[in-house]
Structures are given as C-alpha cells and as structure tokens.
Amino acid sequence: RNLDSFLEKQNYTLAVADIPYGFNAPGSEFDDKPFSEQDIAEMVSTFAKVTTSKLWHFVIVHSLQQTNMVMQVLEKYCNCGVEAGIWEKPNINEQPSGCRLAWAFETWSIGYYSEQGIRTKDMYNFRAEESRSNVVKVPCVTKKSVTSLGSIVNPYQKPVGLGSWFVSHFSEKGDWVADLCCGTGSTLVASLLIGRHGCAIDKGQT
C-alpha cells in the first residue's frame, strides 16, 4: 500500500500481486485477514504513481469470493477495462485431508491502463498460433522453499511458470515488472529469466 515510499519511478508495465485471501496455513504470516477494498485500491493507486509507462497491466491473484471486489477496484483505476481468469493446477493433491474438494484452481483478474484510454494489440504478447485464453494451466508448487531450520518459507508459494505466463504475455523485453506480495519472489525470478527488470516487495520481518 506504500509502494511510492519504497519503489523508485520506473517504466513498470506490469504489476503482479497475490493478495491475502483470509485464512492462515501453518507457518504463514498476515493472511488471516483478507485484503479489503481499500487495501486493494491503495495498492493499485500507489503503483499508478510509481510507473512512468504510458501503458501498464495490473494482475491480482485472489480467492473466488474476492472476485467482484477486485474487479471493481481494477475497473476504477484501469481505464481500458478488466478481465477475469483462472489458474488451473493440474497436479493438486488428489487426496486432500478431510471431507472437502481439492482447491484445483485459483482466480486472477487483470486491469489494463493506457494513456489514451484505448486497449490496443501492443498490450498483449500472444503468438499468432497461440490461443488467447484466460485459463492458465500450470502445475502448483509441491516442493516448497524452506529455511535453514527446515520450515516452509511461504505455504502459498506460486510457481515460476505462473509468473512467466503473466510476464511473457503482458510485458516486453527490457520492461520493468513489480512483484507485489511477493512471498518467495517467483514472479521476480520469472521476470529475470525472460529478460525483464524487476522489483519485489512483501510485508514481513525478514
């Protein structure tokens, strides 16, 4: 929410944020309270102050219950419209503990902004032969990063492949990408691996 206090102004064309949904997994921090509408609005509006780009995208990974709120906030700050998508996790645990269905997908929303207020083809990076789909099929992380003491760094760790999909389709080589609520920094890793500059921010003690 205070990005303008931490990030220098850069040509950010993409921000990706995995916001708290409202529950804590063992070993996690700050996730028992879901991001509110104001939290999301402050995050997007401060990002708009930090980027010098004439066009940018803002992706938020969120719970199904947060979809309407997230899309309404993005609609307010992103003048070229908003779209919703699904991250399908094909290798999710087949036998979850307890009597419940496996959470085999997560939802994400993207807002588009351009100086002219018009969405154009150069805001996308899809190959000619590639289907323009809002369903991203990427295996989830099953072997998560651990500390030197053996505890999991982030129980909600996102795969580099998911970040790679967002970065490769909504930014160009040499652009800046902001990995917000970054956890283990998988979107930052994806950005650097495919020729982008990047910055990562998270709220935590370490």
Short mmCIF file of N, CA and C in Angstrom, two decimals, residues 84-196:
data_model
loop_
_atom_site.label_atom_id
_atom_site.label_comp_id
_atom_site.label_asym_id
_atom_site.label_seq_id
_atom_site.Cartn_x
_atom_site.Cartn_y
_atom_site.Cartn_z
N ALA A 84 -11.20 -11.35 -16.21
CA ALA A 84 -11.01 -12.35 -15.16
C ALA A 84 -10.43 -13.61 -15.77
N GLY A 85 -9.68 -14.36 -14.96
CA GLY A 85 -9.07 -15.59 -15.45
C GLY A 85 -8.99 -16.65 -14.38
N ILE A 86 -8.58 -17.83 -14.80
CA ILE A 86 -8.45 -18.99 -13.92
C ILE A 86 -7.03 -19.54 -14.03
N TRP A 87 -6.43 -19.87 -12.88
CA TRP A 87 -5.19 -20.65 -12.88
C TRP A 87 -5.57 -22.07 -12.51
N GLU A 88 -5.42 -22.99 -13.46
CA GLU A 88 -5.72 -24.40 -13.22
C GLU A 88 -4.46 -25.10 -12.74
N LYS A 89 -4.59 -25.85 -11.63
CA LYS A 89 -3.45 -26.54 -11.02
C LYS A 89 -3.60 -28.05 -11.22
N PRO A 90 -3.03 -28.59 -12.32
CA PRO A 90 -3.30 -29.99 -12.66
C PRO A 90 -2.74 -31.02 -11.68
N ASN A 91 -1.72 -30.69 -10.90
CA ASN A 91 -1.16 -31.70 -10.00
C ASN A 91 -1.51 -31.44 -8.55
N ILE A 92 -2.68 -30.82 -8.33
CA ILE A 92 -3.12 -30.57 -6.95
C ILE A 92 -3.29 -31.92 -6.22
N ASN A 93 -3.11 -31.89 -4.93
CA ASN A 93 -3.21 -33.10 -4.11
C ASN A 93 -4.51 -33.85 -4.40
N GLU A 94 -4.40 -35.12 -4.80
CA GLU A 94 -5.58 -35.90 -5.16
C GLU A 94 -6.39 -36.34 -3.95
N GLN A 95 -5.76 -36.38 -2.78
CA GLN A 95 -6.47 -36.81 -1.59
C GLN A 95 -6.28 -35.79 -0.47
N PRO A 96 -6.99 -34.68 -0.54
CA PRO A 96 -6.85 -33.66 0.50
C PRO A 96 -7.36 -34.18 1.84
N SER A 97 -6.80 -33.66 2.90
CA SER A 97 -7.23 -34.09 4.23
C SER A 97 -8.64 -33.58 4.50
N GLY A 98 -9.44 -34.41 5.15
CA GLY A 98 -10.81 -34.01 5.48
C GLY A 98 -11.77 -34.25 4.33
N CYS A 99 -13.04 -34.02 4.59
CA CYS A 99 -14.08 -34.25 3.60
C CYS A 99 -14.35 -32.97 2.82
N ARG A 100 -13.50 -32.68 1.86
CA ARG A 100 -13.69 -31.49 1.05
C ARG A 100 -13.07 -31.72 -0.33
N LEU A 101 -13.48 -30.89 -1.27
CA LEU A 101 -12.90 -30.95 -2.61
C LEU A 101 -11.54 -30.27 -2.61
N ALA A 102 -10.65 -30.76 -3.47
CA ALA A 102 -9.35 -30.12 -3.63
C ALA A 102 -9.55 -28.77 -4.33
N TRP A 103 -8.81 -27.76 -3.86
CA TRP A 103 -8.87 -26.43 -4.48
C TRP A 103 -7.98 -26.46 -5.71
N ALA A 104 -8.52 -26.96 -6.82
CA ALA A 104 -7.73 -27.25 -8.01
C ALA A 104 -7.57 -26.07 -8.95
N PHE A 105 -8.07 -24.89 -8.53
CA PHE A 105 -7.88 -23.69 -9.35
C PHE A 105 -7.86 -22.47 -8.44
N GLU A 106 -7.30 -21.41 -8.93
CA GLU A 106 -7.38 -20.11 -8.27
C GLU A 106 -7.78 -19.08 -9.31
N THR A 107 -8.29 -17.98 -8.85
CA THR A 107 -8.77 -16.95 -9.77
C THR A 107 -7.79 -15.78 -9.82
N TRP A 108 -7.75 -15.12 -10.97
CA TRP A 108 -6.93 -13.93 -11.12
C TRP A 108 -7.69 -12.94 -12.00
N SER A 109 -7.41 -11.68 -11.79
CA SER A 109 -8.01 -10.62 -12.60
C SER A 109 -6.92 -9.70 -13.09
N ILE A 110 -7.14 -9.10 -14.26
CA ILE A 110 -6.17 -8.19 -14.84
C ILE A 110 -6.86 -6.90 -15.28
N GLY A 111 -6.23 -5.77 -14.95
CA GLY A 111 -6.71 -4.47 -15.39
C GLY A 111 -5.73 -3.87 -16.38
N TYR A 112 -6.25 -3.18 -17.39
CA TYR A 112 -5.42 -2.58 -18.44
C TYR A 112 -5.50 -1.05 -18.35
N TYR A 113 -4.35 -0.41 -18.48
CA TYR A 113 -4.31 1.06 -18.48
C TYR A 113 -3.46 1.54 -19.66
N SER A 114 -3.94 2.55 -20.35
CA SER A 114 -3.12 3.23 -21.36
C SER A 114 -3.39 4.72 -21.29
N GLU A 115 -2.41 5.51 -21.68
CA GLU A 115 -2.52 6.96 -21.61
C GLU A 115 -3.71 7.47 -22.43
N GLN A 116 -3.98 6.80 -23.57
CA GLN A 116 -5.08 7.22 -24.45
C GLN A 116 -6.43 6.65 -24.00
N GLY A 117 -6.40 5.71 -23.06
CA GLY A 117 -7.65 5.09 -22.62
C GLY A 117 -8.20 4.09 -23.62
N ILE A 118 -7.34 3.60 -24.52
CA ILE A 118 -7.76 2.64 -25.54
C ILE A 118 -6.88 1.40 -25.44
N ARG A 119 -7.51 0.23 -25.45
CA ARG A 119 -6.75 -1.01 -25.43
C ARG A 119 -6.34 -1.39 -26.85
N THR A 120 -5.05 -1.59 -27.06
CA THR A 120 -4.53 -1.89 -28.39
C THR A 120 -3.80 -3.23 -28.39
N LYS A 121 -3.46 -3.72 -29.58
CA LYS A 121 -2.82 -5.04 -29.72
C LYS A 121 -1.47 -5.10 -29.03
N ASP A 122 -0.78 -3.95 -28.91
CA ASP A 122 0.55 -3.98 -28.31
C ASP A 122 0.51 -4.15 -26.79
N MET A 123 -0.68 -4.29 -26.22
CA MET A 123 -0.79 -4.57 -24.79
C MET A 123 -0.76 -6.07 -24.53
N TYR A 124 -0.67 -6.86 -25.61
CA TYR A 124 -0.62 -8.32 -25.50
C TYR A 124 0.63 -8.85 -26.18
N ASN A 125 1.05 -10.04 -25.78
CA ASN A 125 2.23 -10.67 -26.37
C ASN A 125 1.93 -12.11 -26.74
N PHE A 126 0.77 -12.37 -27.28
CA PHE A 126 0.43 -13.73 -27.69
C PHE A 126 1.00 -14.02 -29.07
N ARG A 127 1.52 -15.23 -29.24
CA ARG A 127 1.99 -15.64 -30.56
C ARG A 127 0.81 -15.82 -31.50
N ALA A 128 1.06 -15.71 -32.80
CA ALA A 128 -0.02 -15.79 -33.79
C ALA A 128 -0.77 -17.12 -33.71
N GLU A 129 -0.02 -18.19 -33.41
CA GLU A 129 -0.65 -19.52 -33.39
C GLU A 129 -1.19 -19.88 -32.00
N GLU A 130 -1.04 -18.99 -31.04
CA GLU A 130 -1.42 -19.28 -29.66
C GLU A 130 -2.85 -18.82 -29.38
N SER A 131 -3.60 -19.66 -28.68
CA SER A 131 -4.96 -19.31 -28.30
C SER A 131 -4.94 -18.23 -27.23
N ARG A 132 -5.71 -17.18 -27.43
CA ARG A 132 -5.81 -16.13 -26.41
C ARG A 132 -6.85 -16.56 -25.40
N SER A 133 -6.38 -17.18 -24.33
CA SER A 133 -7.27 -17.81 -23.35
C SER A 133 -7.03 -17.21 -21.97
N ASN A 134 -8.08 -17.19 -21.16
CA ASN A 134 -7.94 -16.70 -19.79
C ASN A 134 -7.77 -17.83 -18.78
N VAL A 135 -7.50 -19.04 -19.28
CA VAL A 135 -7.22 -20.19 -18.41
C VAL A 135 -5.74 -20.53 -18.54
N VAL A 136 -5.02 -20.44 -17.43
CA VAL A 136 -3.59 -20.73 -17.41
C VAL A 136 -3.39 -22.07 -16.69
N LYS A 137 -2.83 -23.04 -17.40
CA LYS A 137 -2.64 -24.38 -16.82
C LYS A 137 -1.17 -24.54 -16.45
N VAL A 138 -0.87 -24.43 -15.16
CA VAL A 138 0.50 -24.52 -14.66
C VAL A 138 0.49 -25.36 -13.38
N PRO A 139 1.32 -26.40 -13.28
CA PRO A 139 1.37 -27.19 -12.04
C PRO A 139 1.72 -26.33 -10.83
N CYS A 140 1.08 -26.60 -9.71
CA CYS A 140 1.39 -25.86 -8.49
C CYS A 140 2.69 -26.37 -7.88
N VAL A 141 3.21 -25.62 -6.91
CA VAL A 141 4.46 -25.98 -6.26
C VAL A 141 4.20 -27.07 -5.22
N THR A 142 4.85 -28.21 -5.37
CA THR A 142 4.70 -29.29 -4.40
C THR A 142 5.91 -29.40 -3.48
N LYS A 143 7.07 -28.94 -3.94
CA LYS A 143 8.27 -28.92 -3.11
C LYS A 143 8.61 -27.46 -2.86
N LYS A 144 8.20 -26.95 -1.70
CA LYS A 144 8.29 -25.52 -1.43
C LYS A 144 9.61 -25.14 -0.78
N SER A 145 9.97 -23.87 -0.94
CA SER A 145 11.22 -23.36 -0.37
C SER A 145 11.17 -23.44 1.15
N VAL A 146 12.31 -23.87 1.76
CA VAL A 146 12.37 -23.98 3.21
C VAL A 146 13.54 -23.16 3.75
N THR A 147 13.43 -22.78 5.00
CA THR A 147 14.50 -22.03 5.66
C THR A 147 15.60 -22.98 6.09
N SER A 148 16.68 -22.42 6.62
CA SER A 148 17.78 -23.25 7.12
C SER A 148 17.34 -24.12 8.29
N LEU A 149 16.23 -23.75 8.95
CA LEU A 149 15.71 -24.53 10.07
C LEU A 149 14.71 -25.59 9.61
N GLY A 150 14.42 -25.59 8.30
CA GLY A 150 13.54 -26.61 7.75
C GLY A 150 12.07 -26.25 7.66
N SER A 151 11.71 -25.02 8.05
CA SER A 151 10.31 -24.61 7.95
C SER A 151 10.03 -24.02 6.57
N ILE A 152 8.78 -24.13 6.14
CA ILE A 152 8.39 -23.61 4.83
C ILE A 152 8.39 -22.09 4.84
N VAL A 153 9.02 -21.49 3.85
CA VAL A 153 9.11 -20.03 3.78
C VAL A 153 7.74 -19.42 3.52
N ASN A 154 7.01 -19.99 2.57
CA ASN A 154 5.71 -19.44 2.19
C ASN A 154 4.80 -20.59 1.76
N PRO A 155 3.79 -20.94 2.57
CA PRO A 155 2.92 -22.07 2.22
C PRO A 155 2.11 -21.83 0.95
N TYR A 156 1.98 -20.56 0.54
CA TYR A 156 1.20 -20.23 -0.66
C TYR A 156 2.10 -19.96 -1.86
N GLN A 157 3.29 -20.52 -1.85
CA GLN A 157 4.26 -20.27 -2.91
C GLN A 157 3.69 -20.55 -4.29
N LYS A 158 3.82 -19.56 -5.18
CA LYS A 158 3.33 -19.71 -6.55
C LYS A 158 4.46 -20.19 -7.45
N PRO A 159 4.14 -20.97 -8.48
CA PRO A 159 5.18 -21.48 -9.37
C PRO A 159 5.75 -20.40 -10.28
N VAL A 160 7.01 -20.53 -10.64
CA VAL A 160 7.64 -19.60 -11.58
C VAL A 160 6.89 -19.63 -12.91
N GLY A 161 6.34 -20.78 -13.27
CA GLY A 161 5.61 -20.90 -14.53
C GLY A 161 4.40 -19.99 -14.60
N LEU A 162 3.72 -19.77 -13.48
CA LEU A 162 2.56 -18.88 -13.47
C LEU A 162 3.02 -17.44 -13.70
N GLY A 163 4.07 -17.03 -12.99
CA GLY A 163 4.62 -15.69 -13.20
C GLY A 163 5.12 -15.51 -14.62
N SER A 164 5.73 -16.56 -15.18
CA SER A 164 6.24 -16.49 -16.55
C SER A 164 5.12 -16.23 -17.55
N TRP A 165 3.95 -16.85 -17.31
CA TRP A 165 2.83 -16.65 -18.22
C TRP A 165 2.38 -15.19 -18.22
N PHE A 166 2.23 -14.62 -17.02
CA PHE A 166 1.82 -13.21 -16.92
C PHE A 166 2.87 -12.29 -17.55
N VAL A 167 4.13 -12.52 -17.18
CA VAL A 167 5.21 -11.64 -17.64
C VAL A 167 5.39 -11.72 -19.15
N SER A 168 5.36 -12.93 -19.70
CA SER A 168 5.61 -13.09 -21.13
C SER A 168 4.47 -12.55 -21.99
N HIS A 169 3.25 -12.56 -21.45
CA HIS A 169 2.10 -12.12 -22.24
C HIS A 169 1.74 -10.64 -22.05
N PHE A 170 2.20 -10.04 -20.96
CA PHE A 170 1.77 -8.67 -20.67
C PHE A 170 2.93 -7.71 -20.43
N SER A 171 4.11 -8.05 -20.92
CA SER A 171 5.25 -7.13 -20.88
C SER A 171 6.20 -7.47 -22.02
N GLU A 172 7.12 -6.55 -22.29
CA GLU A 172 8.11 -6.74 -23.35
C GLU A 172 9.49 -6.86 -22.74
N LYS A 173 10.44 -7.40 -23.50
CA LYS A 173 11.82 -7.48 -23.02
C LYS A 173 12.33 -6.08 -22.68
N GLY A 174 13.01 -5.98 -21.54
CA GLY A 174 13.55 -4.69 -21.10
C GLY A 174 12.61 -3.90 -20.22
N ASP A 175 11.33 -4.30 -20.14
CA ASP A 175 10.37 -3.62 -19.27
C ASP A 175 10.67 -3.91 -17.80
N TRP A 176 10.02 -3.14 -16.95
CA TRP A 176 10.10 -3.38 -15.51
C TRP A 176 8.82 -4.07 -15.04
N VAL A 177 8.99 -5.05 -14.14
CA VAL A 177 7.87 -5.80 -13.56
C VAL A 177 7.94 -5.67 -12.04
N ALA A 178 6.81 -5.38 -11.41
CA ALA A 178 6.75 -5.29 -9.95
C ALA A 178 6.08 -6.54 -9.40
N ASP A 179 6.79 -7.28 -8.54
CA ASP A 179 6.27 -8.48 -7.90
C ASP A 179 5.82 -8.07 -6.50
N LEU A 180 4.54 -7.86 -6.33
CA LEU A 180 4.00 -7.35 -5.07
C LEU A 180 3.42 -8.50 -4.24
N CYS A 181 3.42 -8.39 -2.92
CA CYS A 181 3.04 -9.50 -2.04
C CYS A 181 3.85 -10.72 -2.48
N CYS A 182 5.16 -10.54 -2.64
CA CYS A 182 5.97 -11.44 -3.47
C CYS A 182 6.25 -12.80 -2.84
N GLY A 183 6.18 -12.93 -1.50
CA GLY A 183 6.48 -14.23 -0.90
C GLY A 183 7.90 -14.66 -1.21
N THR A 184 8.06 -15.74 -1.97
CA THR A 184 9.39 -16.23 -2.34
C THR A 184 9.93 -15.57 -3.62
N GLY A 185 9.15 -14.68 -4.21
CA GLY A 185 9.64 -13.92 -5.36
C GLY A 185 9.60 -14.68 -6.68
N SER A 186 8.65 -15.59 -6.86
CA SER A 186 8.62 -16.41 -8.07
C SER A 186 8.35 -15.58 -9.33
N THR A 187 7.53 -14.53 -9.21
CA THR A 187 7.29 -13.68 -10.39
C THR A 187 8.52 -12.87 -10.74
N LEU A 188 9.28 -12.45 -9.72
CA LEU A 188 10.54 -11.74 -9.97
C LEU A 188 11.54 -12.67 -10.68
N VAL A 189 11.63 -13.91 -10.22
CA VAL A 189 12.51 -14.89 -10.86
C VAL A 189 12.11 -15.07 -12.32
N ALA A 190 10.80 -15.22 -12.55
CA ALA A 190 10.31 -15.38 -13.92
C ALA A 190 10.68 -14.18 -14.78
N SER A 191 10.55 -12.98 -14.22
CA SER A 191 10.86 -11.75 -14.96
C SER A 191 12.32 -11.73 -15.39
N LEU A 192 13.21 -12.05 -14.48
CA LEU A 192 14.64 -12.00 -14.77
C LEU A 192 15.04 -13.08 -15.78
N LEU A 193 14.39 -14.25 -15.69
CA LEU A 193 14.73 -15.35 -16.59
C LEU A 193 14.34 -15.06 -18.03
N ILE A 194 13.34 -14.22 -18.24
CA ILE A 194 12.90 -13.96 -19.61
C ILE A 194 13.14 -12.51 -20.04
N GLY A 195 14.18 -11.90 -19.44
CA GLY A 195 14.68 -10.65 -19.97
C GLY A 195 13.98 -9.38 -19.54
N ARG A 196 13.35 -9.39 -18.36
CA ARG A 196 12.76 -8.17 -17.82
C ARG A 196 13.57 -7.70 -16.62
#
